[in-house]
mmCIF file of C-alpha atoms in Angstrom:
data_model
loop_
_atom_site.group_PDB
_atom_site.id
_atom_site.type_symbol
_atom_site.label_atom_id
_atom_site.label_comp_id
_atom_site.label_asym_id
_atom_site.label_seq_id
_atom_site.Cartn_x
_atom_site.Cartn_y
_atom_site.Cartn_z
ATOM 1 C CA GLN A 1 0.000 0.000 0.000
ATOM 2 C CA LYS A 2 1.333 3.420 -0.917
ATOM 3 C CA GLU A 3 1.943 5.799 1.957
ATOM 4 C CA VAL A 4 -0.182 8.527 0.367
ATOM 5 C CA GLU A 5 -2.569 7.525 -2.365
ATOM 6 C CA GLN A 6 -4.405 9.668 -4.887
ATOM 7 C CA ASN A 7 -6.325 8.847 -8.026
ATOM 8 C CA SER A 8 -4.196 10.116 -10.898
ATOM 9 C CA GLY A 9 -7.211 11.260 -12.918
ATOM 10 C CA PRO A 10 -7.812 13.196 -14.971
ATOM 11 C CA LEU A 11 -10.855 14.355 -13.074
ATOM 12 C CA SER A 12 -12.983 16.347 -15.482
ATOM 13 C CA VAL A 13 -15.673 18.743 -14.209
ATOM 14 C CA PRO A 14 -17.667 21.474 -15.955
ATOM 15 C CA GLU A 15 -17.070 25.099 -15.094
ATOM 16 C CA GLY A 16 -19.053 26.144 -12.032
ATOM 17 C CA ALA A 17 -19.288 22.628 -10.600
ATOM 18 C CA ILE A 18 -17.774 21.307 -7.393
ATOM 19 C CA ALA A 19 -14.545 19.352 -7.836
ATOM 20 C CA SER A 20 -13.845 16.739 -5.183
ATOM 21 C CA LEU A 21 -10.299 15.463 -4.791
ATOM 22 C CA ASN A 22 -9.506 12.609 -2.445
ATOM 23 C CA CYS A 23 -6.414 11.324 -0.696
ATOM 24 C CA THR A 24 -5.891 8.344 1.607
ATOM 25 C CA TYR A 25 -2.884 7.675 3.797
ATOM 26 C CA SER A 26 -1.567 4.540 5.422
ATOM 27 C CA ASP A 27 0.004 5.831 8.649
ATOM 28 C CA ARG A 28 -2.734 6.206 11.255
ATOM 29 C CA GLY A 29 -0.507 8.418 13.375
ATOM 30 C CA SER A 30 -0.076 11.071 10.660
ATOM 31 C CA GLN A 31 -0.457 14.549 12.090
ATOM 32 C CA SER A 32 -0.539 17.233 9.436
ATOM 33 C CA PHE A 33 -2.074 17.320 5.990
ATOM 34 C CA PHE A 34 -1.441 19.665 3.096
ATOM 35 C CA TRP A 35 -2.880 20.328 -0.329
ATOM 36 C CA TYR A 36 -0.647 21.785 -3.027
ATOM 37 C CA ARG A 37 -1.527 22.815 -6.569
ATOM 38 C CA GLN A 38 0.941 22.432 -9.411
ATOM 39 C CA TYR A 39 0.396 23.944 -12.830
ATOM 40 C CA SER A 40 2.167 22.315 -15.737
ATOM 41 C CA GLY A 41 5.802 23.382 -15.804
ATOM 42 C CA LYS A 42 5.545 25.230 -12.496
ATOM 43 C CA SER A 43 6.400 24.479 -8.892
ATOM 44 C CA PRO A 44 3.926 23.258 -6.260
ATOM 45 C CA GLU A 45 2.150 26.003 -4.345
ATOM 46 C CA LEU A 46 0.301 25.600 -1.073
ATOM 47 C CA ILE A 47 -3.489 25.790 -1.153
ATOM 48 C CA MET A 48 -4.188 24.930 2.456
ATOM 49 C CA PHE A 49 -3.314 22.721 5.398
ATOM 50 C CA ILE A 50 -5.445 20.962 7.991
ATOM 51 C CA TYR A 51 -4.512 19.393 11.314
ATOM 52 C CA SER A 52 -7.828 18.553 13.016
ATOM 53 C CA ASN A 53 -10.744 16.357 12.065
ATOM 54 C CA GLY A 54 -13.525 18.160 10.265
ATOM 55 C CA ASP A 55 -13.718 20.864 7.643
ATOM 56 C CA LYS A 56 -11.568 23.901 7.019
ATOM 57 C CA GLU A 57 -12.702 26.508 4.523
ATOM 58 C CA ASP A 58 -10.692 29.116 2.660
ATOM 59 C CA GLY A 59 -12.565 30.945 -0.069
ATOM 60 C CA ARG A 60 -13.686 28.438 -2.702
ATOM 61 C CA PHE A 61 -11.592 25.676 -1.137
ATOM 62 C CA THR A 62 -12.602 23.321 1.665
ATOM 63 C CA ALA A 63 -10.332 20.686 3.136
ATOM 64 C CA GLN A 64 -11.931 17.782 4.965
ATOM 65 C CA LEU A 65 -10.054 15.469 7.296
ATOM 66 C CA ASN A 66 -11.255 12.170 8.708
ATOM 67 C CA LYS A 67 -8.483 10.559 10.746
ATOM 68 C CA ALA A 68 -10.563 7.506 11.665
ATOM 69 C CA SER A 69 -10.978 6.648 7.994
ATOM 70 C CA GLN A 70 -7.528 7.967 7.079
ATOM 71 C CA TYR A 71 -8.590 10.245 4.290
ATOM 72 C CA VAL A 72 -8.344 13.887 3.483
ATOM 73 C CA SER A 73 -10.205 15.592 0.683
ATOM 74 C CA LEU A 74 -10.253 18.928 -1.072
ATOM 75 C CA LEU A 75 -13.432 20.462 -2.436
ATOM 76 C CA ILE A 76 -13.262 23.278 -4.962
ATOM 77 C CA ARG A 77 -16.522 25.139 -5.330
ATOM 78 C CA ASP A 78 -17.467 27.061 -8.476
ATOM 79 C CA SER A 79 -14.597 25.451 -10.394
ATOM 80 C CA GLN A 80 -12.903 27.660 -12.964
ATOM 81 C CA PRO A 81 -10.781 26.697 -15.979
ATOM 82 C CA SER A 82 -7.882 28.339 -14.124
ATOM 83 C CA ASP A 83 -8.216 25.610 -11.473
ATOM 84 C CA SER A 84 -7.038 23.047 -14.044
ATOM 85 C CA ALA A 85 -3.832 21.693 -12.551
ATOM 86 C CA THR A 86 -2.423 18.728 -10.646
ATOM 87 C CA TYR A 87 -3.355 18.663 -6.969
ATOM 88 C CA LEU A 88 -0.882 17.073 -4.588
ATOM 89 C CA CYS A 89 -1.780 15.736 -1.178
ATOM 90 C CA ALA A 90 1.035 15.692 1.409
ATOM 91 C CA VAL A 91 1.166 14.181 4.876
ATOM 92 C CA VAL A 92 3.502 14.355 7.855
ATOM 93 C CA ARG A 93 3.879 10.746 8.955
ATOM 94 C CA THR A 94 4.656 9.634 12.492
ATOM 95 C CA GLY A 95 8.249 10.297 13.454
ATOM 96 C CA ARG A 96 9.139 11.649 10.055
ATOM 97 C CA ARG A 97 10.464 15.166 9.798
ATOM 98 C CA ALA A 98 9.245 15.798 6.276
ATOM 99 C CA LEU A 99 6.223 15.711 4.018
ATOM 100 C CA THR A 100 5.305 12.605 2.061
ATOM 101 C CA PHE A 101 3.571 13.474 -1.184
ATOM 102 C CA GLY A 102 0.997 11.537 -3.143
ATOM 103 C CA SER A 103 1.402 11.256 -6.888
ATOM 104 C CA GLY A 104 -1.260 13.892 -7.539
ATOM 105 C CA THR A 105 -4.652 14.127 -9.225
ATOM 106 C CA ARG A 106 -4.949 16.011 -12.476
ATOM 107 C CA LEU A 107 -8.041 18.212 -12.575
ATOM 108 C CA GLN A 108 -9.523 19.519 -15.811
ATOM 109 C CA VAL A 109 -12.250 22.142 -15.628
ATOM 110 C CA GLN A 110 -14.154 22.326 -18.896
ATOM 111 C CA PRO A 111 -15.403 25.795 -19.961
ATOM 112 C CA ASP B 1 11.489 39.440 -3.903
ATOM 113 C CA THR B 2 11.681 35.756 -4.763
ATOM 114 C CA ALA B 3 11.250 33.664 -1.617
ATOM 115 C CA VAL B 4 13.010 30.496 -2.811
ATOM 116 C CA SER B 5 15.252 30.790 -5.832
ATOM 117 C CA GLN B 6 17.208 28.211 -7.793
ATOM 118 C CA THR B 7 19.885 28.422 -10.421
ATOM 119 C CA PRO B 8 20.067 27.431 -13.149
ATOM 120 C CA LYS B 9 16.498 27.032 -14.389
ATOM 121 C CA TYR B 10 17.570 24.700 -17.179
ATOM 122 C CA LEU B 11 20.604 22.458 -17.344
ATOM 123 C CA VAL B 12 21.489 20.348 -20.377
ATOM 124 C CA THR B 13 24.623 18.241 -20.125
ATOM 125 C CA GLN B 14 26.306 15.083 -21.300
ATOM 126 C CA MET B 15 26.438 11.774 -19.467
ATOM 127 C CA GLY B 16 29.393 11.522 -17.147
ATOM 128 C CA ASN B 17 29.629 15.236 -16.412
ATOM 129 C CA ASP B 18 29.477 16.805 -12.952
ATOM 130 C CA LYS B 19 27.021 19.634 -12.284
ATOM 131 C CA SER B 20 25.685 21.725 -9.415
ATOM 132 C CA ILE B 21 22.346 23.339 -8.674
ATOM 133 C CA LYS B 22 22.101 26.196 -6.185
ATOM 134 C CA CYS B 23 19.219 27.190 -3.951
ATOM 135 C CA GLU B 24 18.681 30.213 -1.743
ATOM 136 C CA GLN B 25 15.762 31.209 0.451
ATOM 137 C CA ASN B 26 15.110 34.619 2.003
ATOM 138 C CA LEU B 27 12.245 33.527 4.255
ATOM 139 C CA GLY B 28 14.369 33.033 7.339
ATOM 140 C CA HIS B 29 13.442 29.348 7.432
ATOM 141 C CA ASP B 30 15.476 26.754 9.285
ATOM 142 C CA THR B 31 14.779 23.770 7.040
ATOM 143 C CA MET B 32 15.576 23.222 3.371
ATOM 144 C CA TYR B 33 14.933 20.322 1.018
ATOM 145 C CA TRP B 34 15.766 18.846 -2.334
ATOM 146 C CA TYR B 35 13.075 16.972 -4.265
ATOM 147 C CA LYS B 36 13.201 15.124 -7.568
ATOM 148 C CA GLN B 37 10.146 15.096 -9.817
ATOM 149 C CA ASP B 38 10.326 12.524 -12.562
ATOM 150 C CA SER B 39 8.465 12.306 -15.854
ATOM 151 C CA LYS B 40 5.460 10.774 -14.076
ATOM 152 C CA LYS B 41 5.311 13.883 -11.890
ATOM 153 C CA PHE B 42 5.945 12.006 -8.651
ATOM 154 C CA LEU B 43 7.602 14.346 -6.149
ATOM 155 C CA LYS B 44 10.150 12.450 -4.088
ATOM 156 C CA ILE B 45 12.263 13.875 -1.292
ATOM 157 C CA MET B 46 16.006 13.416 -1.592
ATOM 158 C CA PHE B 47 17.546 15.403 1.264
ATOM 159 C CA SER B 48 16.530 17.674 4.090
ATOM 160 C CA TYR B 49 18.658 20.001 6.199
ATOM 161 C CA ASN B 50 17.571 21.600 9.457
ATOM 162 C CA ASN B 51 19.855 24.347 10.778
ATOM 163 C CA LYS B 52 22.584 23.091 8.452
ATOM 164 C CA GLU B 53 22.271 19.543 9.825
ATOM 165 C CA LEU B 54 21.346 16.735 7.440
ATOM 166 C CA ILE B 55 18.176 15.138 8.808
ATOM 167 C CA ILE B 56 16.866 13.228 5.813
ATOM 168 C CA ASN B 57 18.984 11.335 3.363
ATOM 169 C CA GLU B 58 16.764 9.103 1.261
ATOM 170 C CA THR B 59 17.946 6.210 -0.826
ATOM 171 C CA VAL B 60 19.789 8.350 -3.314
ATOM 172 C CA PRO B 61 22.956 7.335 -5.190
ATOM 173 C CA ASN B 62 26.022 8.752 -3.501
ATOM 174 C CA ARG B 63 26.745 10.609 -6.733
ATOM 175 C CA PHE B 64 24.358 13.169 -5.262
ATOM 176 C CA SER B 65 25.829 15.305 -2.515
ATOM 177 C CA PRO B 66 24.046 18.174 -0.813
ATOM 178 C CA LYS B 67 25.849 21.019 0.893
ATOM 179 C CA SER B 68 24.429 23.657 3.187
ATOM 180 C CA PRO B 69 26.940 26.457 3.803
ATOM 181 C CA ASP B 70 24.371 28.334 5.897
ATOM 182 C CA LYS B 71 20.666 28.177 6.736
ATOM 183 C CA ALA B 72 19.694 30.204 3.682
ATOM 184 C CA HIS B 73 21.521 28.087 1.106
ATOM 185 C CA LEU B 74 21.347 24.478 0.026
ATOM 186 C CA ASN B 75 23.260 23.281 -3.005
ATOM 187 C CA LEU B 76 23.134 19.959 -4.823
ATOM 188 C CA HIS B 77 26.144 18.545 -6.576
ATOM 189 C CA ILE B 78 25.785 15.593 -8.922
ATOM 190 C CA ASN B 79 28.771 13.566 -10.108
ATOM 191 C CA SER B 80 28.962 11.320 -13.150
ATOM 192 C CA LEU B 81 25.533 12.212 -14.481
ATOM 193 C CA GLU B 82 23.406 9.421 -15.922
ATOM 194 C CA LEU B 83 20.428 9.432 -18.285
ATOM 195 C CA GLY B 84 18.126 8.500 -15.402
ATOM 196 C CA ASP B 85 19.046 11.672 -13.575
ATOM 197 C CA SER B 86 17.004 13.678 -16.074
ATOM 198 C CA ALA B 87 14.168 15.229 -14.074
ATOM 199 C CA VAL B 88 13.036 18.470 -12.495
ATOM 200 C CA TYR B 89 14.758 19.187 -9.197
ATOM 201 C CA PHE B 90 12.935 21.376 -6.707
ATOM 202 C CA CYS B 91 14.351 23.098 -3.705
ATOM 203 C CA ALA B 92 11.980 23.954 -0.859
ATOM 204 C CA SER B 93 12.124 25.505 2.584
ATOM 205 C CA SER B 94 9.992 25.552 5.716
ATOM 206 C CA GLN B 95 10.170 27.064 9.177
ATOM 207 C CA ASP B 96 10.500 23.603 10.707
ATOM 208 C CA PRO B 97 10.698 20.047 9.319
ATOM 209 C CA THR B 98 6.969 19.367 9.579
ATOM 210 C CA GLY B 99 5.663 22.750 8.491
ATOM 211 C CA THR B 100 4.412 24.241 5.274
ATOM 212 C CA GLN B 101 6.987 24.013 2.541
ATOM 213 C CA TYR B 102 7.603 26.701 -0.052
ATOM 214 C CA PHE B 103 9.067 25.585 -3.340
ATOM 215 C CA GLY B 104 11.547 27.139 -5.693
ATOM 216 C CA PRO B 105 10.836 27.352 -9.437
ATOM 217 C CA GLY B 106 12.669 24.115 -10.206
ATOM 218 C CA THR B 107 15.679 23.166 -12.306
ATOM 219 C CA ARG B 108 15.005 21.025 -15.352
ATOM 220 C CA LEU B 109 18.006 18.760 -15.822
ATOM 221 C CA THR B 110 18.413 16.952 -19.122
ATOM 222 C CA VAL B 111 21.211 14.425 -19.475
ATOM 223 C CA LEU B 112 22.068 13.480 -23.065
#
C-alpha cells in the first residue's frame, strides 16, 4: 500500500461545478495534511493545510479530514478553468520530519 | 522578492559530467529540502537540512551530494551524471521540518 494515495485522474468537471479530490494515507498516526496545486511546468504552491478532524474553509476551497478513515479531501466550489492543474496531497507521517507526497490528481475544468 | 530561488532554471549536459544546482531562500526558514520530480510527476524527497544539519537522506545514489553552507543556502552537486538523472529538481524551505513548505521554481536537468 502506498503511503499517500491519490487517483491520478484526470478528473474532469464542468465550469461552475464542485470538484472533489480525495487522498488516503496509510500511517494512522499522521499529524498534518497539506494540499498543493501544481500547474504544468511550475512548482507546487500551497493551497491549504489541515490538522484537526472536520472541515476547514478558505474561499472556494474546503479541506476535509477524517483521521478515523484515514482520508483527506479537497473540495473546490465554483470550479474555474484556471483551477485546471495537478493537486498534490502531502502528509507528515509519524516520526518523520518531512512531508510525504501523493502522486497527484490532475483536474480539468471544462469551460 | 523571490522567496526560494534556484539556479540554473535549465541544465542540459552530457552523461558523465558533474554539475551543481544552487538554492537560496530569504524567508528566514530553518529547514531546506531537495526533491526530484520525474516524468510521471511524482515528487520524491532526496535530502533535508535543518539548521545546516542533514536530517533526511533518502535512498539516493552517492553521486548526489548536498551542501548547506548556511541556513539560507542548500546546493546539490551531482557527479557522473546518468540518463536516469534527467528530471526536475525542486528546492523547498519551511520554518520547521513538519511545516508548510515553499518551493523554488525548479531546475530542469536533461542528461544526453
